[in-house]
Coordinates of C-alpha atoms in Angstrom, one line a residue:
M671 CA 57.8 51.0 -1.0
T672 CA 59.0 50.6 2.6
P673 CA 62.4 52.4 2.1
L674 CA 60.6 55.2 0.3
M675 CA 58.0 55.6 2.9
C676 CA 60.6 55.6 5.7
A677 CA 62.6 58.2 3.9
R678 CA 59.5 60.4 3.7
I679 CA 58.1 59.8 7.2
L680 CA 61.2 59.0 9.3
G681 CA 63.6 61.4 7.7
E682 CA 65.5 64.0 9.8
R683 CA 63.4 67.1 10.5
R684 CA 64.7 70.6 10.8
A685 CA 64.0 72.8 13.8
G686 CA 60.4 74.2 13.7
H687 CA 59.3 71.5 11.3
K688 CA 55.5 71.2 11.2
R689 CA 54.4 67.6 11.3
A690 CA 51.7 66.4 8.8
R691 CA 48.3 65.3 10.0
M692 CA 49.0 61.6 9.4
E693 CA 52.4 61.9 11.1
R694 CA 50.8 63.6 14.2
W695 CA 48.1 61.0 14.4
T696 CA 50.5 58.1 14.0
G697 CA 52.9 59.5 16.6
N698 CA 50.2 60.2 19.1
F699 CA 48.7 56.7 18.7
I700 CA 52.1 55.0 19.2
K701 CA 52.8 57.1 22.2
R702 CA 49.5 56.2 23.8
V703 CA 50.2 52.5 23.2
I704 CA 53.6 52.7 24.7
D705 CA 52.2 54.6 27.8
A706 CA 49.5 52.0 28.3
Y707 CA 52.0 49.2 27.9
S708 CA 54.3 50.8 30.4
R709 CA 51.5 51.2 33.0
A710 CA 50.4 47.6 32.5
L711 CA 53.9 46.3 32.8
D712 CA 54.5 48.2 36.0
R713 CA 51.3 46.8 37.5
F714 CA 52.2 43.3 36.4
L715 CA 55.7 43.5 37.8
D716 CA 54.1 44.5 41.2
R717 CA 52.1 41.3 41.0
A718 CA 54.6 38.8 39.6
W719 CA 52.8 35.9 41.2
L720 CA 50.1 36.2 38.5
T721 CA 52.4 34.6 35.9
I722 CA 51.8 31.1 37.4
P723 CA 47.9 31.1 37.2
I724 CA 48.1 32.8 33.8
L725 CA 50.4 30.1 32.5
L726 CA 48.1 27.4 33.9
V727 CA 45.1 29.0 32.3
C728 CA 47.0 29.0 29.0
I729 CA 47.9 25.4 29.3
L730 CA 44.2 24.6 30.0
G731 CA 43.3 26.7 27.0
L732 CA 45.6 24.6 24.8
W733 CA 43.8 21.4 25.9
F734 CA 40.4 23.0 25.4
F735 CA 41.0 24.3 21.9
F736 CA 42.8 21.2 20.7
T737 CA 39.9 19.1 21.8
H738 CA 37.1 21.4 20.6
L739 CA 38.4 22.9 17.4
P740 CA 37.3 20.9 14.3
F741 CA 40.2 19.4 12.4
T742 CA 40.6 19.3 8.6
L743 CA 43.5 18.7 6.3
L744 CA 42.9 21.3 3.6
P745 CA 39.9 23.5 3.1
P746 CA 38.4 22.5 -0.3
G747 CA 38.0 26.0 -1.6
D748 CA 36.2 26.8 -4.8
S749 CA 38.1 25.5 -7.8
G750 CA 35.0 25.8 -10.1
F751 CA 35.3 22.2 -11.0
A752 CA 33.4 19.1 -9.8
R753 CA 33.2 15.4 -10.7
G754 CA 31.1 12.5 -9.6
V755 CA 29.1 9.5 -10.7
F756 CA 25.5 8.6 -11.4
I757 CA 24.7 5.0 -10.3
A758 CA 21.9 2.9 -11.7
Q759 CA 20.6 -0.5 -10.7
E760 CA 23.2 -3.3 -10.9
G761 CA 23.0 -5.1 -14.2
S762 CA 21.6 -2.2 -16.2
S763 CA 22.1 -2.6 -19.9
P764 CA 24.1 -0.2 -22.0
E765 CA 20.9 1.0 -23.7
Q766 CA 19.4 1.8 -20.3
M767 CA 22.6 3.6 -19.2
R768 CA 22.5 5.8 -22.4
A769 CA 18.8 6.7 -21.6
F770 CA 19.9 7.6 -18.0
Q771 CA 22.8 9.6 -19.4
K772 CA 20.4 11.7 -21.6
L773 CA 18.2 12.4 -18.5
V774 CA 21.2 13.4 -16.5
N775 CA 22.3 15.8 -19.2
E776 CA 19.0 17.5 -19.2
K777 CA 19.2 18.0 -15.4
I778 CA 22.7 19.5 -15.6
I779 CA 21.7 21.8 -18.5
A780 CA 18.9 23.1 -16.3
E781 CA 21.4 24.3 -13.7
Q782 CA 22.3 27.9 -14.5
S783 CA 25.6 27.9 -12.7
V784 CA 27.2 25.2 -15.0
A785 CA 29.3 26.6 -17.8
Q786 CA 30.4 23.3 -19.4
F787 CA 29.9 19.6 -18.5
F788 CA 30.7 16.2 -19.8
T789 CA 29.1 12.8 -19.0
L790 CA 30.3 9.3 -19.9
A791 CA 28.3 6.1 -19.4
G792 CA 29.1 2.4 -20.0
S793 CA 32.9 2.8 -19.8
G794 CA 34.1 -0.3 -18.0
S795 CA 37.6 1.0 -17.8
R796 CA 36.8 4.0 -15.6
S797 CA 33.7 2.9 -13.8
A798 CA 31.3 -0.1 -13.5
S799 CA 28.9 -0.9 -16.4
S800 CA 26.0 0.4 -14.3
Q801 CA 27.7 3.7 -13.5
G802 CA 28.3 6.9 -15.4
I803 CA 30.8 9.7 -14.8
I804 CA 30.1 13.4 -14.5
F805 CA 32.5 16.4 -15.0
C806 CA 31.2 19.9 -14.5
I807 CA 32.9 23.3 -15.0
F808 CA 31.1 26.2 -13.3
K809 CA 30.8 29.8 -14.1
P810 CA 33.0 32.4 -12.3
R811 CA 32.3 32.8 -8.6
E812 CA 30.7 36.2 -8.8
Q813 CA 28.0 34.8 -11.2
R814 CA 26.8 31.9 -9.1
D815 CA 26.3 30.6 -5.6
P816 CA 29.1 28.7 -3.7
I817 CA 30.0 25.5 -5.4
E818 CA 28.7 23.3 -2.5
Q819 CA 25.2 24.8 -2.9
C820 CA 25.3 24.3 -6.7
L821 CA 26.3 20.7 -6.4
L822 CA 23.6 20.0 -3.8
R823 CA 21.0 21.3 -6.3
I824 CA 22.4 19.2 -9.1
Q825 CA 22.6 16.1 -7.0
K826 CA 19.0 16.4 -5.7
S827 CA 17.8 17.0 -9.2
I828 CA 19.5 13.9 -10.6
N829 CA 18.2 11.8 -7.6
T830 CA 14.7 12.6 -8.7
I831 CA 15.2 10.3 -11.7
P832 CA 13.7 6.9 -10.9
G833 CA 16.4 4.2 -10.5
L834 CA 19.3 6.6 -10.4
T835 CA 21.5 8.0 -7.6
A836 CA 24.1 10.7 -8.0
V837 CA 27.3 11.4 -6.0
I838 CA 29.1 14.6 -7.0
S839 CA 31.9 16.4 -5.0
P840 CA 33.9 19.6 -5.7
S841 CA 37.4 19.2 -6.8
P842 CA 39.7 20.7 -4.1
V843 CA 42.1 23.5 -5.1
L844 CA 44.9 21.4 -3.7
Q845 CA 44.3 17.7 -4.0
I846 CA 46.1 14.8 -2.3
N847 CA 45.7 11.3 -3.6
V848 CA 47.2 8.4 -1.6
G849 CA 46.2 4.8 -1.7
A850 CA 43.1 3.2 -3.1
T851 CA 40.9 6.2 -3.7
N852 CA 38.2 6.9 -6.2
Q853 CA 37.7 10.6 -6.4
T854 CA 34.6 10.3 -8.6
Q855 CA 32.6 8.5 -5.8
G856 CA 33.8 10.5 -2.9
Q857 CA 36.5 12.9 -1.7
Y858 CA 37.4 10.6 1.2
A859 CA 37.8 6.8 1.5
Y860 CA 37.9 4.2 4.2
T861 CA 39.0 0.6 3.2
I862 CA 38.0 -2.5 5.1
S863 CA 40.0 -5.7 4.3
G864 CA 40.6 -9.2 5.6
I865 CA 41.4 -12.8 4.9
V866 CA 37.8 -14.1 5.1
P867 CA 35.7 -12.4 2.3
Q868 CA 32.4 -13.0 4.1
D869 CA 33.6 -11.2 7.2
V870 CA 34.7 -8.3 5.1
Y871 CA 31.4 -8.1 3.3
G872 CA 29.4 -8.4 6.6
A873 CA 31.5 -5.8 8.3
A874 CA 31.1 -3.4 5.3
N875 CA 27.3 -3.8 5.4
Q876 CA 27.2 -3.0 9.1
M877 CA 29.6 0.0 8.6
M878 CA 27.3 1.4 5.9
T879 CA 24.3 1.1 8.2
K880 CA 26.1 3.0 11.0
L881 CA 27.6 5.6 8.7
R882 CA 24.2 6.5 7.2
G883 CA 23.2 7.6 10.7
F884 CA 25.8 10.3 10.8
K885 CA 24.2 13.6 9.7
G886 CA 27.5 15.2 8.6
F887 CA 27.8 13.1 5.4
A888 CA 26.6 14.5 2.1
S889 CA 26.9 11.0 0.5
V890 CA 28.2 7.6 1.5
R891 CA 28.8 4.8 -1.1
S892 CA 30.8 1.6 -1.1
D893 CA 32.3 -0.4 -4.0
Y894 CA 30.6 -3.6 -2.9
Y895 CA 27.8 -4.5 -5.3
N896 CA 26.5 -8.0 -4.5
N897 CA 23.2 -8.1 -6.5
T898 CA 24.7 -8.0 -10.0
P899 CA 23.0 -10.5 -12.5
N900 CA 25.7 -12.9 -13.8
L901 CA 25.5 -15.7 -16.3
K902 CA 27.6 -18.6 -15.1
I903 CA 29.0 -20.9 -17.8
N904 CA 30.0 -24.4 -16.8
I905 CA 32.3 -26.3 -19.1
D906 CA 31.7 -30.1 -19.4
R907 CA 35.3 -31.1 -19.7
E908 CA 34.7 -34.7 -20.4
R909 CA 32.3 -34.0 -23.2
A910 CA 34.5 -31.3 -24.5
A911 CA 37.4 -33.8 -24.6
T912 CA 35.2 -36.2 -26.5
Y913 CA 34.5 -33.6 -29.1
G914 CA 38.2 -32.6 -29.2
V915 CA 37.4 -29.1 -27.8
S916 CA 39.9 -27.6 -25.4
T917 CA 39.1 -25.3 -22.5
S918 CA 41.3 -22.6 -24.0
A919 CA 39.3 -22.7 -27.2
I920 CA 36.1 -22.1 -25.4
Q921 CA 37.6 -19.2 -23.5
S922 CA 39.0 -17.7 -26.7
L923 CA 35.6 -18.0 -28.3
L924 CA 33.9 -16.1 -25.5
K925 CA 36.6 -13.5 -25.4
N926 CA 36.4 -12.8 -29.1
A927 CA 32.6 -12.7 -29.0
Y928 CA 32.1 -10.4 -26.0
S929 CA 35.3 -8.6 -24.9
Q930 CA 35.3 -6.0 -27.7
N931 CA 39.1 -6.2 -27.7
Y932 CA 41.0 -5.8 -30.9
V933 CA 42.5 -9.0 -32.4
Y934 CA 44.8 -7.3 -35.0
L935 CA 46.3 -3.9 -35.5
I936 CA 46.6 -2.5 -39.1
K937 CA 49.4 0.0 -39.3
Q938 CA 49.5 2.6 -42.0
P939 CA 52.2 5.3 -42.5
D940 CA 49.9 8.0 -41.1
D941 CA 47.6 6.1 -38.8
Q942 CA 46.7 2.7 -37.3
Y943 CA 43.4 0.8 -37.1
Q944 CA 42.2 -1.8 -34.6
V945 CA 40.4 -4.9 -35.9
I946 CA 37.7 -5.7 -33.4
L947 CA 36.0 -9.1 -33.5
E948 CA 32.6 -9.3 -31.8
V949 CA 29.0 -10.6 -32.0
K950 CA 26.3 -8.3 -33.4
D951 CA 24.5 -6.2 -30.8
D952 CA 21.1 -7.9 -31.4
E953 CA 22.7 -11.4 -31.1
R954 CA 24.2 -10.9 -27.6
A955 CA 21.3 -9.5 -25.6
Q956 CA 19.9 -12.7 -24.2
P957 CA 21.4 -15.9 -22.6
R958 CA 19.9 -18.0 -25.3
D959 CA 22.1 -16.1 -27.9
L960 CA 24.9 -18.4 -26.7
D961 CA 23.3 -21.2 -28.7
N962 CA 24.4 -19.4 -31.9
L963 CA 28.1 -19.8 -31.0
Y964 CA 30.2 -22.7 -32.3
V965 CA 33.7 -23.7 -31.2
R966 CA 36.1 -25.5 -33.6
S967 CA 37.2 -29.0 -32.9
N968 CA 40.9 -29.8 -33.2
T969 CA 41.1 -33.6 -33.0
G970 CA 40.6 -34.5 -36.6
S971 CA 38.8 -37.7 -35.6
P972 CA 35.2 -38.6 -36.4
I973 CA 32.6 -37.1 -34.0
N974 CA 29.5 -39.1 -33.1
Q975 CA 26.1 -37.5 -32.8
S976 CA 25.4 -36.2 -29.3
G977 CA 22.3 -35.3 -27.4
G978 CA 21.0 -38.7 -26.8
G979 CA 19.0 -39.2 -30.1
T980 CA 17.2 -37.4 -32.8
G981 CA 14.5 -35.8 -30.7
I982 CA 14.3 -32.3 -29.3
G983 CA 17.6 -31.2 -27.9
A984 CA 19.7 -33.5 -30.1
I985 CA 22.9 -32.0 -31.5
T986 CA 24.1 -32.8 -34.9
T987 CA 27.6 -32.1 -36.1
T988 CA 29.6 -32.8 -39.2
T989 CA 32.5 -35.2 -38.9
G990 CA 35.6 -36.3 -40.5
T991 CA 37.9 -33.2 -40.6
S992 CA 39.8 -31.0 -38.2
S993 CA 37.6 -28.0 -39.2
D994 CA 34.4 -29.4 -37.6
L995 CA 32.3 -26.8 -35.6
V996 CA 30.8 -27.9 -32.3
P997 CA 27.8 -25.9 -30.9
L998 CA 28.9 -24.2 -27.6
R999 CA 25.8 -25.6 -25.9
A1000 CA 27.1 -29.1 -26.6
V1001 CA 30.0 -28.7 -24.2
T1002 CA 28.7 -26.1 -21.7
S1003 CA 25.7 -25.4 -19.5
T1004 CA 24.6 -22.0 -18.2
S1005 CA 22.8 -20.7 -15.1
Q1006 CA 21.8 -17.2 -14.1
V1007 CA 23.0 -16.2 -10.7
V1008 CA 23.2 -13.0 -8.6
G1009 CA 26.6 -12.2 -7.2
P1010 CA 29.3 -9.5 -6.7
Q1011 CA 30.1 -7.2 -9.6
A1012 CA 33.8 -7.4 -8.8
V1013 CA 36.0 -8.8 -6.1
N1014 CA 38.2 -5.9 -5.0
H1015 CA 41.6 -6.3 -3.2
F1016 CA 43.7 -4.1 -1.0
D1017 CA 47.3 -5.3 -0.2
Q1018 CA 46.2 -8.7 -1.8
F1019 CA 43.3 -9.1 0.6
T1020 CA 39.6 -9.0 -0.2
S1021 CA 38.5 -5.4 0.5
V1022 CA 35.6 -3.0 0.4
T1023 CA 36.2 0.7 0.1
I1024 CA 33.7 3.2 1.5
N1025 CA 33.7 6.6 -0.2
F1026 CA 32.1 9.6 1.4
N1027 CA 31.7 13.4 1.1
L1028 CA 31.0 15.9 3.8
L1029 CA 28.6 18.7 4.2
P1030 CA 30.1 22.2 4.0
D1031 CA 30.1 22.9 7.7
V1032 CA 31.4 19.4 8.8
A1033 CA 35.1 18.9 9.6
I1034 CA 36.9 15.7 8.5
G1035 CA 38.1 15.3 12.1
D1036 CA 34.6 14.8 13.4
A1037 CA 33.8 12.3 10.6
T1038 CA 37.0 10.2 11.1
K1039 CA 36.3 10.0 14.8
F1040 CA 32.8 8.7 14.1
I1041 CA 34.1 6.2 11.6
E1042 CA 36.7 4.9 14.0
D1043 CA 34.2 4.6 16.8
S1044 CA 31.8 2.7 14.5
F1045 CA 34.5 0.3 13.3
A1046 CA 35.6 -0.4 16.9
Q1047 CA 32.0 -1.8 17.5
V1048 CA 32.0 -3.8 14.3
H1049 CA 35.5 -5.2 14.9
N1050 CA 34.3 -6.9 18.0
Q1051 CA 32.1 -9.1 15.9
Y1052 CA 34.6 -9.6 13.0
P1053 CA 38.1 -9.7 14.6
S1054 CA 39.8 -10.9 11.4
I1055 CA 39.2 -7.6 9.5
Q1056 CA 41.3 -4.5 9.5
A1057 CA 40.5 -1.0 8.2
T1058 CA 42.4 2.1 7.2
F1059 CA 41.7 5.5 5.7
Q1060 CA 42.9 6.3 2.2
G1061 CA 43.7 9.4 0.3
E1062 CA 43.2 12.8 1.9
A1063 CA 41.7 11.2 5.1
L1064 CA 44.8 9.1 5.5
V1065 CA 47.1 12.1 5.2
F1066 CA 44.9 13.9 7.7
R1067 CA 45.2 11.2 10.3
Q1068 CA 49.0 10.9 9.8
L1069 CA 49.6 14.6 10.0
F1070 CA 47.6 15.4 13.1
K1071 CA 48.8 12.3 14.8
A1072 CA 52.4 13.6 14.4
L1073 CA 51.5 17.2 15.2
P1074 CA 52.2 17.1 19.0
L1075 CA 55.6 15.5 18.3
L1076 CA 56.3 18.2 15.7
L1077 CA 55.5 20.9 18.2
I1078 CA 57.7 19.3 20.9
A1079 CA 60.5 18.9 18.5
A1080 CA 60.3 22.5 17.3
I1081 CA 60.3 23.8 20.8
F1082 CA 63.2 21.6 21.8
V1083 CA 65.3 22.8 18.8
M1084 CA 64.5 26.4 19.7
Y1085 CA 65.5 25.7 23.3
V1086 CA 68.9 24.2 22.2
I1087 CA 69.6 27.1 19.9
L1088 CA 68.8 29.7 22.5
G1089 CA 70.8 27.8 25.1
I1090 CA 73.8 28.1 22.8
L1091 CA 73.1 31.8 22.2
Y1092 CA 72.8 32.8 25.8
E1093 CA 75.1 30.1 27.3
S1094 CA 72.4 29.5 29.9
Y1095 CA 69.8 26.9 30.7
V1096 CA 67.4 29.5 32.2
H1097 CA 67.2 32.3 29.7
P1098 CA 65.8 30.0 26.9
I1099 CA 62.9 29.1 29.2
T1100 CA 62.5 32.8 29.9
V1101 CA 62.2 33.4 26.1
L1102 CA 60.1 30.4 25.1
F1103 CA 57.4 29.5 27.6
P1104 CA 56.1 32.9 28.7
A1105 CA 55.7 33.9 25.1
I1106 CA 55.0 30.8 23.1
V1107 CA 52.2 29.3 25.2
P1108 CA 50.0 32.5 25.2
A1109 CA 50.7 33.0 21.5
V1110 CA 49.5 29.5 20.5
V1111 CA 46.5 29.9 22.8
G1112 CA 45.8 33.3 21.1
G1113 CA 46.0 31.8 17.7
L1114 CA 43.7 28.9 18.5
F1115 CA 41.3 31.3 20.2
T1116 CA 41.2 33.4 17.0
L1117 CA 40.3 30.3 15.0
W1118 CA 37.6 29.4 17.5
I1119 CA 36.1 32.9 17.5
F1120 CA 35.8 33.1 13.7
G1121 CA 34.4 29.5 13.4
S1122 CA 37.5 28.3 11.4
T1123 CA 39.0 24.8 11.4
L1124 CA 42.5 23.7 12.4
S1125 CA 43.8 22.8 9.0
L1126 CA 47.3 22.4 7.4
Y1127 CA 47.2 26.2 6.7
S1128 CA 46.5 26.9 10.3
V1129 CA 49.3 24.7 11.5
I1130 CA 51.8 26.5 9.2
G1131 CA 50.5 29.8 10.6
L1132 CA 51.0 28.6 14.1
F1133 CA 54.6 27.7 13.4
L1134 CA 55.2 31.1 11.8
L1135 CA 53.6 32.7 14.9
L1136 CA 56.0 30.7 17.1
G1137 CA 59.0 32.1 15.2
I1138 CA 57.7 35.7 15.4
V1139 CA 57.0 35.4 19.1
K1140 CA 60.4 33.8 19.7
K1141 CA 62.1 36.6 17.9
N1142 CA 60.3 39.2 20.0
G1143 CA 61.2 37.4 23.1
I1144 CA 64.9 37.3 22.1
M1145 CA 64.8 41.1 21.6
V1146 CA 63.2 41.7 25.0
V1147 CA 65.7 39.5 26.8
D1148 CA 68.6 40.9 25.0
F1149 CA 67.5 44.5 25.9
A1150 CA 67.0 43.5 29.5
L1151 CA 70.4 41.8 29.8
Q1152 CA 72.1 44.8 28.1
R1153 CA 70.5 47.2 30.6
I1154 CA 71.5 45.0 33.6
D1155 CA 75.1 44.9 32.3
E1156 CA 75.0 48.7 32.2
G1157 CA 73.9 48.8 35.8
W1158 CA 70.3 49.5 35.5
D1159 CA 67.8 48.2 38.1
L1160 CA 64.9 45.9 37.2
R1161 CA 62.5 48.7 38.1
P1162 CA 63.2 52.4 37.4

């Protein structure tokens, strides 16, 4: 289109040619701009000393905007897709989780902006047993509110269910996953690790208390669950040896009874089938159901009666062959305790990962600064721990930490190239600094005026702006040098 338009508008005109209305308007506008620029340039050249204070003001502007503009890595955008979790009380049974899942489905169906959704509960491979997963696909943008508002409505609706908490976040248009991140519980992650587990857990609890005081978080969750009911099984090794029962036999018995893992794979020409060995559902709901389990003895020697007599609690077994079955309660004892749901690790150290989401108008830079300030206070009490961001937050910190060095390196490379071009140490400075510094300040000022954030897209735009301004500066200096070589004065 550009060559065609130039051939039409910029073509050679005959004498007496009458210009079109658009041509006259464009020509007059460009002439007025050139005249105004000429007058401003003449006034500025008469007051050349103004360049120094203007340059100082621009440098102060750089400092102001870089310290006051909110930083973010990538704007989340509106992909029309979201995912999250609904979290119940620790130790919730599969039946209770299925009931919660049904209630969650009803809440999501009531949201008019959702086109399709999928929920999953009780899957230990993707989430804890007391958690469920949510995936939502929303209607086109013109048929609904912004995705952040839709998710807030869904999350508040699910949180009205007694005993349930929901954490849902939009899926970014461009997603970056680095390190130990769990995108279902939060878009950003902060991991605390250390050698002493108790210090890690204590620091994590204090960090959670501090982070809940920051109003910019839409949700804050950690993967440390310390109130999960556990059934502790203690093996009496001496009695087990007396009965001829090995520890591995007891472990295999419990694995086959409760792990729901397949023990054999039947292969057919067109399909394959898993053979799963497990206890019936109604026989594994209570701790006392362990009394129904028997472990096989492998000694082949006679087994005496155990339990101390024939009264209540006495245990009777058959004897004389290697196929004797010994009640599990004869060689084990159980106790119900409350403890952690899992012991997580990061770089082989005990760790706790804090996942968080941000409100729509909050930048990740403000959140990371608050988190680092909070951790500095906690670290004084627990000096053995360390912490680091994960995922998108980690990439954000690394990128903007290296941004000043990238700018300096880019300017240095441009200076070297221009120095080779002009064979001078002075002309590159003439091209770069009077043009680049005001250009960067102007770009940052535009972001500040429109309430935008300094993101990866903005940084790329600033580098492109540097290239354009440098090109214009080269053209100005080349033109001036050519006129000087032709004998022109600096001022007409």
